[in-house]
Amino acid sequence: MASMKKFIALFLVAAVLQWGGSHAQQPYVNQQQLACNNNNNITKGYSCNSFQKSCLSYVTFRSTPPYDSADTIAHLLGVDPNLIASLNRFPSKTTAVPSNKLVFVPVNCSCFGNFYQHNSSYLINKGDSYFTVSNNTYQGLTSCQAMEAQNPFDPLKLMVGAHLLIPLRCACPTYYQNASGINYLLTYIVTQGDTVSAIAKKFGADAKRVMADNDLSIDTLYPSTPILVALSNLTIQAPETNPSPPNERKKRTELIFGSIIVACVLFSALGFILFFLWRKGKGSALGEVAFNASFDDEFGNGMGAREFSYNELSKATKNFVEEKKLGEGGFGSVYRGFLRSSNIDVAVKRISRRSKQGIKEYTSEVKIISQLRHKNLVKLIGWCHEKELLLVYEFMPNGSLDSHLFKGRSLLPWNLRFQIVQGLASALLYLHEFGDFCVLHRDIKASNITLDLAFNAKLGDFGLARLVDHAKGSRTTLLAGTIGYMAPECHRTGKASKESDVYSFGVVALEVACGRRSIESRYDGDQASLVAWVWEAYGNERLLDVVDKKLSKDFDLLEMECLLIVGLWCVHPIDSMRPSIKQATQVLNFEAKLPNLPNKMPMPKYDIPNISIIKTSEPCSPNMSITVPR
Ligand SMILES: *[C@@H]1O[C@H](CO)[C@@H](O)[C@H](O)[C@H]1NC(C)=O
Ligand SMILES: *[C@@H]1O[C@H](CO)[C@@H](O)[C@H](O)[C@H]1NC(C)=O
Ligand SMILES: *[C@@H]1O[C@H](CO)[C@@H](O)[C@H](O)[C@H]1NC(C)=O
Ligand SMILES: *[C@@H]1O[C@H](CO)[C@@H](O)[C@H](O)[C@H]1NC(C)=O
Ligand SMILES: *[C@@H]1O[C@H](CO)[C@@H](O)[C@H](O)[C@H]1NC(C)=O
Ligand SMILES: *[C@@H]1O[C@H](CO)[C@@H](O)[C@H](O)[C@H]1NC(C)=O
């Protein structure tokens, strides 16, 4: 950050005057802009809500080769290069400026249809899509939805060499803003780690007003999306000679939390005693591989994860304020944070102080996940066991799979659903087959799968995971998991295995295809158990009856059939009849034929309760770590 500041030679000063009322809202476009299938009106532009049909406005652009001079940026954005050069005090129109410099670009903004925009044009290159052009080339100044609405091309067949009309997002001040002295609206592109407060500060604006102007209720922004900043004047000053003084240490905060810290120290002492006891006792667990490495070797393995100080994480999450909370799990809460040192958004899991299980979970998670690296596994960035047990992960802007499938966060289209299951299969293949040891995840479920910006699946929550030796029969003695995702034999033997992970994977596959939970109390009789219901439909050759109705028949028939049948194969009640994750992956990738399954769902080999009889409120056994889906 400090070195980046050096590069930024110009500083922007904006004087913003007060204004009253909330009549000027242009809703923040949020992450919907990044999901091209989402066609909400706000993704298309700011609405023409002003008395002015056109006006001068400003947009921001971060220099990046080849767009790093007034000439090249002006060409991309369809404006006069002289205006960019003079406003930003570039030495000349052709001088290349350092990368990632914030450049201010004046545009003529006018109303077209219902939306304000500034037209530019772009020559299509090989490999371009509406998404890459809007997000990567134009940095979010336009959206795939706006481009699709105004261009004649099929989104899948952009013609190389043809021109696209690029509607750049801009807006004009409303009557109320004009009356309170606002002259311009700046379309600022949010970058990794930005918050409304930080943006407001940058432009000398009031954060509450920026929130109101963008109809925001929480300070959560998404990189590569635009936000409006109302300005009375835009002046760019000469390079500052003195570096700005570092932020003052907030000693008061430390005083305020003094009493909490005492409690934390006591807690962490207890935590470490329990932790070392657990480590000692753990070596004897059947089939498990104890690590002989020292504590530090184990944790700091050169894979990029590192130890954080409690202060750093507490700052990153604004002291774990409620509004930063992303969710709550079995062993504690997860908060959104921003790491100033590395300029990234993170999710910080704070393990509940009350939970002894939590300490086990913490060590298990750090130990296992820090050994792993795969594009479909959530990345552990670091940990902290000073005062509290904290785990730091990369932040996943699209939340968890269950929020989309079951809680209506978005309607995931078929191609993304299929891609998510393929990604999950790929992660599981890596866990089971690729390392020196096999990793059993033991808690695969929709709520443990998170989605990145491009909706790639990332399997997380390794709190119940165990390392097992490939040779020594892949079994552990601890029963764990979530009702509805647990293989029938687990209830009998209390042992997890590769087969039981494959079972849970199969349940997720069926949930994705059917758009409903594996066990849902609102369905009665035949439909209560997803597995039994889908199997019956398969037997009656009416497989498509179970497909998620919300997809409105918009899916690829072959892929759907493949997903449902692979799902059923994986949830075969007899564990030895299930495929390995490798076989399942091959079928999902259309590299192997679909299996033939019996028309009637086979009974498990032993007289044990069928999964469909188990109620969600009934734990298999006390003292075992079982969670019930919420
Ligand atoms: C979206 O905009 C169209 C006009 O472009 C309008 O007819 C429609 O009502 C709008 N939909 C919503 C949900 O605002
Ligand atoms: C806006 O339009 C006017 C006249 O059409 C033109 O002189 C001016 O250069 C334009 N401004 C920008 C920023 O392109
Ligand atoms: C921008 O493009 C649209 C669509 O082609 C066109 O109708 C509109 O007149 C253009 N606006 C300006 C200011 O040129
Ligand atoms: C969107 O663009 C930004 C840079 O503007 C890039 O960092 C990010 O990876 C892009 N998102 C996707 C999903 O490609
Ligand atoms: C408000 O709008 C009027 C008419 O366009 C303009 O003359 C005046 O300068 C504007 N005032 C501000 C503060 O923008
Ligand atoms: C904006 O600031 C510049 C320089 O500080 C000043 O010359 C100009 O009059 C100001 N414009 C407005 C509209 O306040």
XYZ file of C-alpha atoms in Angstrom, residues 287 424-425 427-444 459 464-478 480 485-490 493-507 569-572 574-585:
75
model
C -6.072 -45.268 11.434
C -16.948 -30.109 -6.064
C -16.133 -33.500 -7.608
C -12.057 -31.003 -5.038
C -13.075 -34.343 -3.586
C -10.959 -36.237 -6.080
C -8.011 -34.166 -4.940
C -8.743 -34.825 -1.265
C -9.234 -38.558 -1.682
C -6.654 -39.463 -4.269
C -3.885 -36.969 -4.739
C -1.966 -36.445 -1.533
C 0.324 -38.686 0.466
C -2.644 -39.133 2.720
C -6.288 -39.367 1.944
C -8.295 -36.526 3.463
C -11.809 -37.396 4.540
C -13.853 -34.226 4.666
C -16.727 -35.797 6.620
C -19.055 -32.821 6.341
C -19.785 -32.197 2.680
C -15.339 -26.529 -0.539
C -14.344 -32.349 10.900
C -11.828 -33.471 8.314
C -9.383 -36.243 9.109
C -6.215 -37.443 7.478
C -6.055 -41.169 6.934
C -3.402 -43.406 5.494
C -4.241 -44.718 2.031
C -3.015 -48.196 2.956
C -4.521 -48.546 6.407
C -8.152 -48.755 5.333
C -9.666 -45.342 5.195
C -11.606 -45.259 8.402
C -11.870 -43.055 11.390
C -13.609 -43.804 14.609
C -15.395 -40.564 15.157
C -19.525 -36.840 12.550
C -25.940 -35.919 4.195
C -24.727 -38.887 6.233
C -24.408 -42.298 4.633
C -26.636 -44.998 6.153
C -23.711 -47.171 7.241
C -22.357 -44.266 9.309
C -20.653 -48.263 12.288
C -19.980 -44.720 13.373
C -17.137 -44.653 10.880
C -16.440 -42.264 8.092
C -14.833 -43.435 4.881
C -14.243 -42.355 1.309
C -17.579 -44.006 0.527
C -19.400 -41.887 3.086
C -17.868 -38.704 1.597
C -19.056 -39.894 -1.823
C -22.524 -40.375 -0.360
C -22.616 -36.769 0.884
C -21.380 -35.605 -2.507
C -24.250 -37.530 -4.139
C -26.757 -35.818 -1.859
C -25.086 -43.869 -7.885
C -23.217 -42.010 -5.144
C -26.077 -42.333 -2.650
C -26.387 -46.073 -3.213
C -24.794 -50.126 0.007
C -21.412 -48.467 0.377
C -19.515 -50.983 -1.744
C -21.809 -50.278 -4.696
C -20.990 -46.566 -4.761
C -18.483 -45.291 -7.292
C -15.160 -43.870 -6.233
C -15.060 -40.116 -6.702
C -12.789 -40.780 -9.672
C -15.422 -42.892 -11.411
C -18.116 -40.331 -10.617
C -15.929 -37.552 -12.008
